[in-house]
CSV table of C-alpha atoms (C1' of nucleotides) in Angstrom, one decimal:
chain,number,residue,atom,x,y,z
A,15,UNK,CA,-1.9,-6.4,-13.4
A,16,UNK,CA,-0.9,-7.1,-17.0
A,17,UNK,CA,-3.4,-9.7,-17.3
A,18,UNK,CA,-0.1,-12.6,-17.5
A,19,UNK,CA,-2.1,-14.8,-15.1
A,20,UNK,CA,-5.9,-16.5,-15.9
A,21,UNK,CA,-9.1,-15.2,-14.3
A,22,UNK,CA,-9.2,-18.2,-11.3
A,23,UNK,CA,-6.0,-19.7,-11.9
A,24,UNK,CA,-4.4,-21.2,-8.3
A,25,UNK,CA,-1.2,-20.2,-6.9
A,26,UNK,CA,0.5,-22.3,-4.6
A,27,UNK,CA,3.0,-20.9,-1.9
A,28,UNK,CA,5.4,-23.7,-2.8
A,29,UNK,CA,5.3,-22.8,-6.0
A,30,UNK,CA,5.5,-19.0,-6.1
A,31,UNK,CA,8.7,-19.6,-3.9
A,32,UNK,CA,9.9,-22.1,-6.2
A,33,UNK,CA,9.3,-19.8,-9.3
A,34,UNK,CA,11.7,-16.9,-8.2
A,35,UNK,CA,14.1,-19.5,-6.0
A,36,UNK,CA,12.7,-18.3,-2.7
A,37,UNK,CA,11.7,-20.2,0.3
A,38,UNK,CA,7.9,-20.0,1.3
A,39,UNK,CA,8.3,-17.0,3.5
A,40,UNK,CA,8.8,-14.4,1.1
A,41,UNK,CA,6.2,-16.2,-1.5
A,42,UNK,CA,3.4,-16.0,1.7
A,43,UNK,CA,4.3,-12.2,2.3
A,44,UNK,CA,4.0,-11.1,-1.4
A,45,UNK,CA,0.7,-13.5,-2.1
A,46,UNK,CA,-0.5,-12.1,1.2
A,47,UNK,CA,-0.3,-8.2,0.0
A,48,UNK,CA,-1.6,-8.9,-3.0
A,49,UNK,CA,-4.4,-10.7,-1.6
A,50,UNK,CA,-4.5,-7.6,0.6
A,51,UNK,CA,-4.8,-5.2,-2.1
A,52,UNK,CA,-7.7,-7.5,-4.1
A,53,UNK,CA,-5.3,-8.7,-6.7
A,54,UNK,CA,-5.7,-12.4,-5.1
A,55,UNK,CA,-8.4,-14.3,-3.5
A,56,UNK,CA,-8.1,-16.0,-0.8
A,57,UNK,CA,-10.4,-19.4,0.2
A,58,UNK,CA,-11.6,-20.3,3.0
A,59,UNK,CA,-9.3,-23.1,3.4
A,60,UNK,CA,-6.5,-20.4,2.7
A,61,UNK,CA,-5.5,-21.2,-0.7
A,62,UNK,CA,-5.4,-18.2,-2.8
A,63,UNK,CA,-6.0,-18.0,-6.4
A,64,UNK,CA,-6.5,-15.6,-9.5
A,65,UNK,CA,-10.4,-13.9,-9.1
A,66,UNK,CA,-13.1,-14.7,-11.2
A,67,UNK,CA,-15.0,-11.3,-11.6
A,68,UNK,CA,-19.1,-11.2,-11.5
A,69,UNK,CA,-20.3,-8.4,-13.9
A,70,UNK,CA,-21.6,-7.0,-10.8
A,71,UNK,CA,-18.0,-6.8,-9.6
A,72,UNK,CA,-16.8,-5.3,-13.1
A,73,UNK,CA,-19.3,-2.5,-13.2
A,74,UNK,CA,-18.0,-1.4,-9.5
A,75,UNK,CA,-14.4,-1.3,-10.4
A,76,UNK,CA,-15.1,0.5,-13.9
A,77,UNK,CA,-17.0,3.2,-11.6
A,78,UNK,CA,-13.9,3.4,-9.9
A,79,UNK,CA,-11.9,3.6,-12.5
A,80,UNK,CA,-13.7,6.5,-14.1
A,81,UNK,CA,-14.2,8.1,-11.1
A,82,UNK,CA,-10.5,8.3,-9.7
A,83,UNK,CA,-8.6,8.4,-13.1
A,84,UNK,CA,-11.3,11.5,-14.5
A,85,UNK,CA,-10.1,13.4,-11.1
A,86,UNK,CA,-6.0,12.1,-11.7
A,87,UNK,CA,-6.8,13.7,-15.3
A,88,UNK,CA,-8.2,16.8,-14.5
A,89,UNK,CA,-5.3,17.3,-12.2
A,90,UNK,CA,-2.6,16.5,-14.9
A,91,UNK,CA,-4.1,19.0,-17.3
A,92,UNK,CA,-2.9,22.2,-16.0
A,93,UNK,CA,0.7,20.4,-15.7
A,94,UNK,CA,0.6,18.9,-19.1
A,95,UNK,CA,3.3,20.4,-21.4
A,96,UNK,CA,4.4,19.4,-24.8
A,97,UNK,CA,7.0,16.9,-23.8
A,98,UNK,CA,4.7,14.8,-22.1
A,99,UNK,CA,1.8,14.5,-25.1
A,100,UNK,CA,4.4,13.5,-26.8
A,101,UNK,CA,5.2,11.2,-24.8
A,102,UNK,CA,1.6,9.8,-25.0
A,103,UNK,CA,2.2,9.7,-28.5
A,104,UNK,CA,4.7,7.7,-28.6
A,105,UNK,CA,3.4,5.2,-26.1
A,106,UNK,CA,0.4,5.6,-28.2
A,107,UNK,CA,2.5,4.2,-31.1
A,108,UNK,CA,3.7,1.6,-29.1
A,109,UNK,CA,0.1,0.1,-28.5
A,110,UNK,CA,-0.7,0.3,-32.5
A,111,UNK,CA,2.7,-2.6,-32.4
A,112,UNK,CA,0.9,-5.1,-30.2
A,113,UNK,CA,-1.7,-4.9,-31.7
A,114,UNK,CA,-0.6,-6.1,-34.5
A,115,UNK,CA,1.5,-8.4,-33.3
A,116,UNK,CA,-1.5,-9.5,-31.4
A,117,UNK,CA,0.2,-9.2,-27.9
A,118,UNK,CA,-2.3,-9.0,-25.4
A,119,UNK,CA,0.0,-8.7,-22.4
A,120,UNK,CA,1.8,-5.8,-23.8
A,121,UNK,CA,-1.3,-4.1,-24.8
A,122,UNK,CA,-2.5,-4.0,-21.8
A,123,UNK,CA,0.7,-3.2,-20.3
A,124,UNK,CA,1.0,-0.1,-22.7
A,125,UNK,CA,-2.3,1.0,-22.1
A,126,UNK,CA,-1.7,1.1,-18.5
A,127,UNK,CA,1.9,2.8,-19.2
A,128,UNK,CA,-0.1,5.8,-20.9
A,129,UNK,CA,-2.7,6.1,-18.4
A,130,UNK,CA,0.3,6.3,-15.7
A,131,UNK,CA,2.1,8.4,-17.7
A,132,UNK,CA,-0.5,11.2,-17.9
A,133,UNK,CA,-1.8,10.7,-13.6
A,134,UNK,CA,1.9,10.7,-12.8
A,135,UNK,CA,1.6,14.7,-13.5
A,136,UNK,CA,-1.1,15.0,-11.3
A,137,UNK,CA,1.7,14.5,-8.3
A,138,UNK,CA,-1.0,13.0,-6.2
A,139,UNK,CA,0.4,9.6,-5.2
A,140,UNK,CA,-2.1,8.0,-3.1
A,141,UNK,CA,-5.0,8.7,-5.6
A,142,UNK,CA,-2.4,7.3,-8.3
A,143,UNK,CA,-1.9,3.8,-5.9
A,144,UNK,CA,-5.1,3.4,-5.6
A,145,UNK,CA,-5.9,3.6,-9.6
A,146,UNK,CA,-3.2,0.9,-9.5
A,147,UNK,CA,-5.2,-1.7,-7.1
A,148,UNK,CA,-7.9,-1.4,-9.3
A,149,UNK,CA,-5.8,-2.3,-12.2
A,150,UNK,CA,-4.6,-4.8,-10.3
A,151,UNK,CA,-7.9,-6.3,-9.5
A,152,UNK,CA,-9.4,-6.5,-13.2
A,153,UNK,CA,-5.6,-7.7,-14.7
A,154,UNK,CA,-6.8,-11.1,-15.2
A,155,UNK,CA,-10.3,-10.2,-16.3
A,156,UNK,CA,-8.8,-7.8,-18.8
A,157,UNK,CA,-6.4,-10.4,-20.7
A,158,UNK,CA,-9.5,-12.4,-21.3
A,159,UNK,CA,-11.3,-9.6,-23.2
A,160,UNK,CA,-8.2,-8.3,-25.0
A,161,UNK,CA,-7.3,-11.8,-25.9
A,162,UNK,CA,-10.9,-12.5,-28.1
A,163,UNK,CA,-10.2,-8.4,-29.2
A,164,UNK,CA,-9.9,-8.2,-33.0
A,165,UNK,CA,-9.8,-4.9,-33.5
A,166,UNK,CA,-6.6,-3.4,-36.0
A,167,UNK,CA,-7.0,0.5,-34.9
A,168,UNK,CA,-5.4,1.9,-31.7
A,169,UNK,CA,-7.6,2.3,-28.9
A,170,UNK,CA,-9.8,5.3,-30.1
A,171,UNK,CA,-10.3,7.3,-27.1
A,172,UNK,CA,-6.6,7.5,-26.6
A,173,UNK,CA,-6.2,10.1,-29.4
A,174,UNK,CA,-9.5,12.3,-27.9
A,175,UNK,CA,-7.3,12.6,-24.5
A,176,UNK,CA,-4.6,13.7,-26.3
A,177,UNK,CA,-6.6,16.4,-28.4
A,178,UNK,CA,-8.2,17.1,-25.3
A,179,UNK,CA,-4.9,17.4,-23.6
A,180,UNK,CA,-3.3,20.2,-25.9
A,181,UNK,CA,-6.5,22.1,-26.2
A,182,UNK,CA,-6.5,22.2,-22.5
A,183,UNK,CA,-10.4,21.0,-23.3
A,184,UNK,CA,-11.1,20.1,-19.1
A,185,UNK,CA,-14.5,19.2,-19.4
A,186,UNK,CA,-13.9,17.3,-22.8
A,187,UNK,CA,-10.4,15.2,-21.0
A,188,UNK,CA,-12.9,14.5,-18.5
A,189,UNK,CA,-15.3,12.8,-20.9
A,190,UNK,CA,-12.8,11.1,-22.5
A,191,UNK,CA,-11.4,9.4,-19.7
A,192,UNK,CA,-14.3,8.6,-18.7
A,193,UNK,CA,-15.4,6.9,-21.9
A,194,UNK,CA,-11.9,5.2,-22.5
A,195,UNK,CA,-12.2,3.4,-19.0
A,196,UNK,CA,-15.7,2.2,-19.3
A,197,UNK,CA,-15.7,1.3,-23.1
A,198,UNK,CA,-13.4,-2.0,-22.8
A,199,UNK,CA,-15.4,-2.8,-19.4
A,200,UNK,CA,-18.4,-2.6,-21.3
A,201,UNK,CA,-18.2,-5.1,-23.3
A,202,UNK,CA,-16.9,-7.7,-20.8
A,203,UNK,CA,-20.4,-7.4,-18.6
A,204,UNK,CA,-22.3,-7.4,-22.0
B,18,UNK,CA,-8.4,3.2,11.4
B,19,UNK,CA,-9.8,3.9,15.2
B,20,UNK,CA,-6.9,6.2,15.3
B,21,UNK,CA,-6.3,3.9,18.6
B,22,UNK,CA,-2.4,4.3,17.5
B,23,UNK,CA,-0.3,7.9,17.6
B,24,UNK,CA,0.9,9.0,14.3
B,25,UNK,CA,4.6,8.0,13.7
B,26,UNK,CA,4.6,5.4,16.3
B,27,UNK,CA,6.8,2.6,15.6
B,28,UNK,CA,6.1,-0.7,15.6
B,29,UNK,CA,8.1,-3.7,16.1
B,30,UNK,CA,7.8,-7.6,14.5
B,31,UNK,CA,8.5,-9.1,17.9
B,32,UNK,CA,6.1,-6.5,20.0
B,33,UNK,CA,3.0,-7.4,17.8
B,34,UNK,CA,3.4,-10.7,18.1
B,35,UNK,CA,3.9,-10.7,22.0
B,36,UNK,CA,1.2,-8.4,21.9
B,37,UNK,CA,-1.4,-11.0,20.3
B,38,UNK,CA,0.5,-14.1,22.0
B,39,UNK,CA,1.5,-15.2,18.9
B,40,UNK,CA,5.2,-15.7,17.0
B,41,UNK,CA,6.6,-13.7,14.4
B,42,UNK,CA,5.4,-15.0,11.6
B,43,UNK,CA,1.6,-14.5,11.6
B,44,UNK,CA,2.4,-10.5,13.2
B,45,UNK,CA,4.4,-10.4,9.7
B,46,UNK,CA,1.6,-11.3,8.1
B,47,UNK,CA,-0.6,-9.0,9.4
B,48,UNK,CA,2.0,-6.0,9.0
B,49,UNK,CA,2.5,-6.5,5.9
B,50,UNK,CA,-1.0,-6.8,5.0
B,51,UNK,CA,-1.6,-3.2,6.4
B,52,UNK,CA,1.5,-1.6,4.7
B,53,UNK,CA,0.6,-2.7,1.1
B,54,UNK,CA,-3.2,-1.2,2.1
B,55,UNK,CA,-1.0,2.1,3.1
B,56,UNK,CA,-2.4,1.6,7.0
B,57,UNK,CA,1.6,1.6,7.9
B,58,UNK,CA,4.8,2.8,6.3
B,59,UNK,CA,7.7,0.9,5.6
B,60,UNK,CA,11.1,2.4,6.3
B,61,UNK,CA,14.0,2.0,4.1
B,62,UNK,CA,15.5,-0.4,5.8
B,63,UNK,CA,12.3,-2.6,6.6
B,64,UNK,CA,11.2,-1.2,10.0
B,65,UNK,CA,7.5,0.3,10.0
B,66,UNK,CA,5.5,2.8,12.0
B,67,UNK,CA,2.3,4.4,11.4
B,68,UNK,CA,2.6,7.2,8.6
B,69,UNK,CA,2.5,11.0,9.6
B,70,UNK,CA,0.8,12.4,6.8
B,71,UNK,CA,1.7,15.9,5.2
B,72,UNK,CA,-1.0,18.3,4.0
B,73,UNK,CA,-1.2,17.5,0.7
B,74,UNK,CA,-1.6,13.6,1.4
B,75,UNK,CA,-4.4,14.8,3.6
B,76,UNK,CA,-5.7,16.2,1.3
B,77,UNK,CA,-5.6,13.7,-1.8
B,78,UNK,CA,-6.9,11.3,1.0
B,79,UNK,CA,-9.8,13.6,1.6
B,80,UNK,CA,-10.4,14.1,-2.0
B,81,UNK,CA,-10.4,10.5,-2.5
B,82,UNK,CA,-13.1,9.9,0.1
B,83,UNK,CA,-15.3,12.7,-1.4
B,84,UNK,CA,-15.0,10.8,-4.8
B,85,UNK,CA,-15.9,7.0,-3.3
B,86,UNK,CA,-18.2,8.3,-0.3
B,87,UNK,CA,-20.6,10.2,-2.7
B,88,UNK,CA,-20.6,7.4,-4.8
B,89,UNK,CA,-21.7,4.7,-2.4
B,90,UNK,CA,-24.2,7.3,-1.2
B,91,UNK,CA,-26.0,7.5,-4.0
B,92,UNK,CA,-26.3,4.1,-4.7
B,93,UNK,CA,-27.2,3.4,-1.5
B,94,UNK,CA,-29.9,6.5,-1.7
B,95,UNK,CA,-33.1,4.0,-3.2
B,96,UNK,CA,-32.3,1.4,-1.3
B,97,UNK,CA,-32.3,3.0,2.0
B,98,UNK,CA,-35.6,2.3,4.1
B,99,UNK,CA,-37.2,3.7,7.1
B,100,UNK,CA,-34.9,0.9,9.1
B,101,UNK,CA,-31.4,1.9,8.3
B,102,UNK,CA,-32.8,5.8,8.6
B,103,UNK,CA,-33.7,4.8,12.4
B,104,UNK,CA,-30.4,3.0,12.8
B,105,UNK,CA,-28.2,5.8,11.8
B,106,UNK,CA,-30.3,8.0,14.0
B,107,UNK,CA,-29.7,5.8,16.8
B,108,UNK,CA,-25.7,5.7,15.9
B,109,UNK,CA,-26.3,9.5,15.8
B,110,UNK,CA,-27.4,9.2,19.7
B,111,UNK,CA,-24.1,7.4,20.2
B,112,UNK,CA,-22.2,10.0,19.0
B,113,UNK,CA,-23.4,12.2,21.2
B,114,UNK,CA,-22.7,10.4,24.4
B,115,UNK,CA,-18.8,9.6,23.1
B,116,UNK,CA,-18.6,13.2,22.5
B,117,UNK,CA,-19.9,14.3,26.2
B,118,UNK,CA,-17.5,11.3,27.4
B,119,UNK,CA,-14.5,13.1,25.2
B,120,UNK,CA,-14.1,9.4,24.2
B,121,UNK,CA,-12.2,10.0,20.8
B,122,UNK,CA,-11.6,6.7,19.6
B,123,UNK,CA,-15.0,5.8,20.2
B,124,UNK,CA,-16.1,9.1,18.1
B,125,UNK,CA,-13.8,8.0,15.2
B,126,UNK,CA,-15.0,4.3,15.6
B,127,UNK,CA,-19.2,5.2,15.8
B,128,UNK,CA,-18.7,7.9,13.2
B,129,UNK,CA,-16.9,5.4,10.3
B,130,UNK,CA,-19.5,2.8,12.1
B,131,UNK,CA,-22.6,5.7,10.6
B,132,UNK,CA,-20.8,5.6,7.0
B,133,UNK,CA,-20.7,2.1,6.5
B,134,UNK,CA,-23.8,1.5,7.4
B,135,UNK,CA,-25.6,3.7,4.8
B,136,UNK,CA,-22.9,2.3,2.5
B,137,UNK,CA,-23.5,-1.0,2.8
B,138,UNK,CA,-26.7,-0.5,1.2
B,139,UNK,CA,-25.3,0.1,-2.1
B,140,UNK,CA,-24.2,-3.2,-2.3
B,141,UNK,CA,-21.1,-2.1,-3.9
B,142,UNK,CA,-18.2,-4.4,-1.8
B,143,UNK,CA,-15.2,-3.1,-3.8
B,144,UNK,CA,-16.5,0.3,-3.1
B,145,UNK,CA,-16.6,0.2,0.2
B,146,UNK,CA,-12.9,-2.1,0.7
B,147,UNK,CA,-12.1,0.9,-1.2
B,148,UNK,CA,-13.5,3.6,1.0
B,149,UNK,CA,-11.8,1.5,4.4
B,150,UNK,CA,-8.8,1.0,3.0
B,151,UNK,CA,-8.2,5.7,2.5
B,152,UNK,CA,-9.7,5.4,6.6
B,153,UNK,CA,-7.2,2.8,7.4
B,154,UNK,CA,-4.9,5.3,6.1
B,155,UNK,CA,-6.1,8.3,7.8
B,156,UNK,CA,-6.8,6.7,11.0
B,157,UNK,CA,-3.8,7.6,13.2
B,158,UNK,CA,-4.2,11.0,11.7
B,159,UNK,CA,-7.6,11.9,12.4
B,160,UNK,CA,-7.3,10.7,16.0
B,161,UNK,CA,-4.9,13.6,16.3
B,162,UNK,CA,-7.8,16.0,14.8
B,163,UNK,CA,-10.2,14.6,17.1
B,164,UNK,CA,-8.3,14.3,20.3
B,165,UNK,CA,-8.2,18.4,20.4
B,166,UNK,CA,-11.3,18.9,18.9
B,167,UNK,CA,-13.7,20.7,21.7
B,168,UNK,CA,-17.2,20.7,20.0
B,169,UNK,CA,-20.3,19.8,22.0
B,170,UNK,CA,-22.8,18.6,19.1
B,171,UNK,CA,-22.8,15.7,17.3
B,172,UNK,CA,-21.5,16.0,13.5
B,173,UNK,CA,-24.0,18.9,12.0
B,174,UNK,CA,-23.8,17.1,8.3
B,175,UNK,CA,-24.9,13.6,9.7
B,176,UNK,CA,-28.5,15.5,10.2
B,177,UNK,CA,-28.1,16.6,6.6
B,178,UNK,CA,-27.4,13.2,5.6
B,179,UNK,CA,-30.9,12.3,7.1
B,180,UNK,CA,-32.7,14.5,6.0
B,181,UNK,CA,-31.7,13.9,2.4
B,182,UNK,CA,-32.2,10.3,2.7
B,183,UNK,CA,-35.8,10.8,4.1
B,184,UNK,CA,-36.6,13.3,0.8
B,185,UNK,CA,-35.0,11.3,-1.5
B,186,UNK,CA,-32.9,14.3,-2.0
B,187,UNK,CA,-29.7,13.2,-4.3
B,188,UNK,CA,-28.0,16.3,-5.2
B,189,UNK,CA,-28.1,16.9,-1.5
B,190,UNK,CA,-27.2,13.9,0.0
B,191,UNK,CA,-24.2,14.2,-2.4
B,192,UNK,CA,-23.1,17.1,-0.9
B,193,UNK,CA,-23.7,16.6,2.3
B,194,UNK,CA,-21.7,13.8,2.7
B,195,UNK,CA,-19.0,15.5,0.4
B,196,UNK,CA,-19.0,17.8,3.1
B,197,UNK,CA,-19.1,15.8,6.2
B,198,UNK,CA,-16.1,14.0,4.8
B,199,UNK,CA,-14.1,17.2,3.9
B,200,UNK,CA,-15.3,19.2,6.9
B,201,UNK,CA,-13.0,17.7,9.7
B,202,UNK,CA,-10.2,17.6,7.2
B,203,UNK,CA,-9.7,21.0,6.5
B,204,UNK,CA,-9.3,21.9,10.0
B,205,UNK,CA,-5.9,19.3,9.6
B,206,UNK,CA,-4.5,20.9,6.6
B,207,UNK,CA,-5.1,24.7,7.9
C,27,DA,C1',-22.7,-46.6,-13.3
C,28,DT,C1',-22.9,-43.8,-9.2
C,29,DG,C1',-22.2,-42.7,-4.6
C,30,DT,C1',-19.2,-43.5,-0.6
C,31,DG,C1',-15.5,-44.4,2.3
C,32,DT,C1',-10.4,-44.7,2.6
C,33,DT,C1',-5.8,-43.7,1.8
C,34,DG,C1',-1.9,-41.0,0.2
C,35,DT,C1',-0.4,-36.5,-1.2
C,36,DT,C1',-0.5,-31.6,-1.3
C,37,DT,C1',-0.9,-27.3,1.0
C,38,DG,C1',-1.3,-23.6,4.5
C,39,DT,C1',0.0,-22.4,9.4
C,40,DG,C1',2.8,-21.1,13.1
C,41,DA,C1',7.1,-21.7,15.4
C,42,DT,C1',12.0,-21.5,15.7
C,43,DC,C1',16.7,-20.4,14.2
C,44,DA,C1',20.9,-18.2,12.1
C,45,DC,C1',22.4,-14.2,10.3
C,46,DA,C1',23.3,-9.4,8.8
C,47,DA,C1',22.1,-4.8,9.1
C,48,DA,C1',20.6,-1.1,11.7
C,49,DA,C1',19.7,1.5,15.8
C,50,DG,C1',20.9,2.8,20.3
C,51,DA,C1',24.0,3.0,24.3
C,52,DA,C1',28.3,3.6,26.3
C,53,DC,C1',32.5,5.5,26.3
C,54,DG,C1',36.5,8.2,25.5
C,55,DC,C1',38.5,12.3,23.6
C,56,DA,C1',38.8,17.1,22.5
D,12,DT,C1',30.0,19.8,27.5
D,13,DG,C1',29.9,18.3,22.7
D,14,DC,C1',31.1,15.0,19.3
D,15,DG,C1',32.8,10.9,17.1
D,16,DT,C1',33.8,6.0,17.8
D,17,DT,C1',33.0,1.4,19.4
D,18,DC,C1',30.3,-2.1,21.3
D,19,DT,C1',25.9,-4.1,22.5
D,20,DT,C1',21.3,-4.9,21.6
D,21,DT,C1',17.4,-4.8,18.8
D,22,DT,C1',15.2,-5.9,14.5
D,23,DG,C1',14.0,-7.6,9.9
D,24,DT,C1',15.0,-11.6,6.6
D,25,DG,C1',14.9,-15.9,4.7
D,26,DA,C1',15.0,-20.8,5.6
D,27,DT,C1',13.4,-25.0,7.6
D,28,DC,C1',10.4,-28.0,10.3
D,29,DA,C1',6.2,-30.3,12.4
D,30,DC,C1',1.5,-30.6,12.1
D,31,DA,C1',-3.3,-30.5,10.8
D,32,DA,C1',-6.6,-29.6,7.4
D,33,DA,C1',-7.9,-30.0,2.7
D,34,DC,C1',-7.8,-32.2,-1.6
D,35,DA,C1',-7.4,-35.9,-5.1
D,36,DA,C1',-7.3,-40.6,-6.3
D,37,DC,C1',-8.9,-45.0,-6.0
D,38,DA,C1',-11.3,-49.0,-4.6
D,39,DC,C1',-15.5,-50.9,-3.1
D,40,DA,C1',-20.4,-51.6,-2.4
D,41,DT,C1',-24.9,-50.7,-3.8
DNA sequence: ATGTGTTGTTTGTGATCACAAAAGAACGCA
DNA sequence: TGCGTTCTTTTGTGATCACAAACAACACAT
């Protein structure tokens, strides 16, 4: 999910169990959920790696994206009190850090930490798991465009949804989201 | 997702395997392949049955398929042809006959069987994982809806779902399947 | 130099086992 | 009869093994 692993990198079950000292039982189960939820693919001859995404394949999960986390949004806003944009803010800070430090991985694991941050006040779990596979899916994809991503400013739309957030501006969160999930994608597929 | 199993039944390592003549491991496999999709719950202490959802997982669960359905529905909407038009006619005619047979499993399989037919024209495969992974979750559930329901005619929105597709109609082939989809649902949560 | 066949290694699969925790049954006591 | 305790059985967990299929490397022939 954080994008630690290459777009169509192999795993081996052998391996997995030899990374966190297990035997190659508990390294099949985990490979095999993930594989379940998308996160892995798995070959014909069984052997599972790290997807390669088509554009085709990006485009669907960025509809996705947009469509489930512009509901988790709207849902948040009516619960969205002061100590939770703050919140944002500071997680917002955070992000400005990697940046600079050019840390891919913890970019995108901050990103996702503020996106969970806000949907976790929409108190609807399954909707919130199911943003999750999704990010789990495009992980990979996403370190490779954050990695070649030179821009110095914190991600832009992530100040509109706060704005958005304390003006209690539903239509305008809405758009927002919207735009910050499809703006990275964009310019993978372009 | 057939709903063929109770909700809250538990299921056993050992049974599934007997079950499919085959040893634990592979029925692990499989379990745990369906629990990380949400198909089946996992108790604290490792054991797992099929989920009894409360209302408000319902209704996430229903919101979620009104957000994906829709979706695929439109995209599907210029590629459908006269063909796929007949064929979910004719799965239409099927319907019928499971209804008159108060065959509910059959119901539940023919009616997901008239979805991902039209969806599968939008050639959107994450999509539609997507879509059967919130029916593998409601399965159990909505064979528990079904099994009591008493109606004579097939589903009244599938003929809206038709219609729309023979007129090109795309705001109302958006809301009739957001309606087919929530329709059963609220009868569930009220 | 390239294609092809062969060999040696890696890898997933399914089965079985030992073990500990949990669930259920049996039993005794109030 | 109701309830707590003990004992038996069931169940998930992780490890190991044998086997076959797939892969990689290499040598050979064209």
């Amino acid at each position: 999910m954080h994008g630690e692993i290459a777009p169509g990198q192999p795993l081996t079950l052998r391996g997995v169990g030899a990374e966190f000292d297990v035997s190659m039982t508990p390294a099949r189960e985990a490979v095999r959920r993930l594989t379940a939820e998308g996160a892995l693919t798995l070959s014909s001859s069984g052997r599972v790696s790290t997807p390669e995404l088509s554009n085709d394949r990006i485009e669907e999960l960025a509809a996705l994206r947009a469509l489930i986390e512009v509901e988790l949004a709207s849902r948040a806003l009516p619960r969205a009190h002061i100590a939770l944009i703050d919140r944002l803010q500071s997680i917002n800070a955070h992000i400005a850090e990697d940046i600079q430090r050019h840390d891919a991985v913890g970019y995108i694991r901050r990103n996702l930490e503020f996106h969970r941050t806000l949907y976790l006040r929409a108190q609807a779990p399954a909707m919130l798991a199911m943003a999750e596979t999704v990010w789990l899916q495009l992980g990979p994809t996403m370190r490779a465009l954050y990695g070649k991503l030179t821009q110095k400013d914190p991600p832009h739309y992530h100040r509109l949804i706060i704005s958005a957030l304390k003006a209690g501006d539903e239509p305008g969160l809405r758009l927002a989201v919207r735009s910050d999930v499809t703006q990275g994608l964009k310019m993978l597929v372009g």
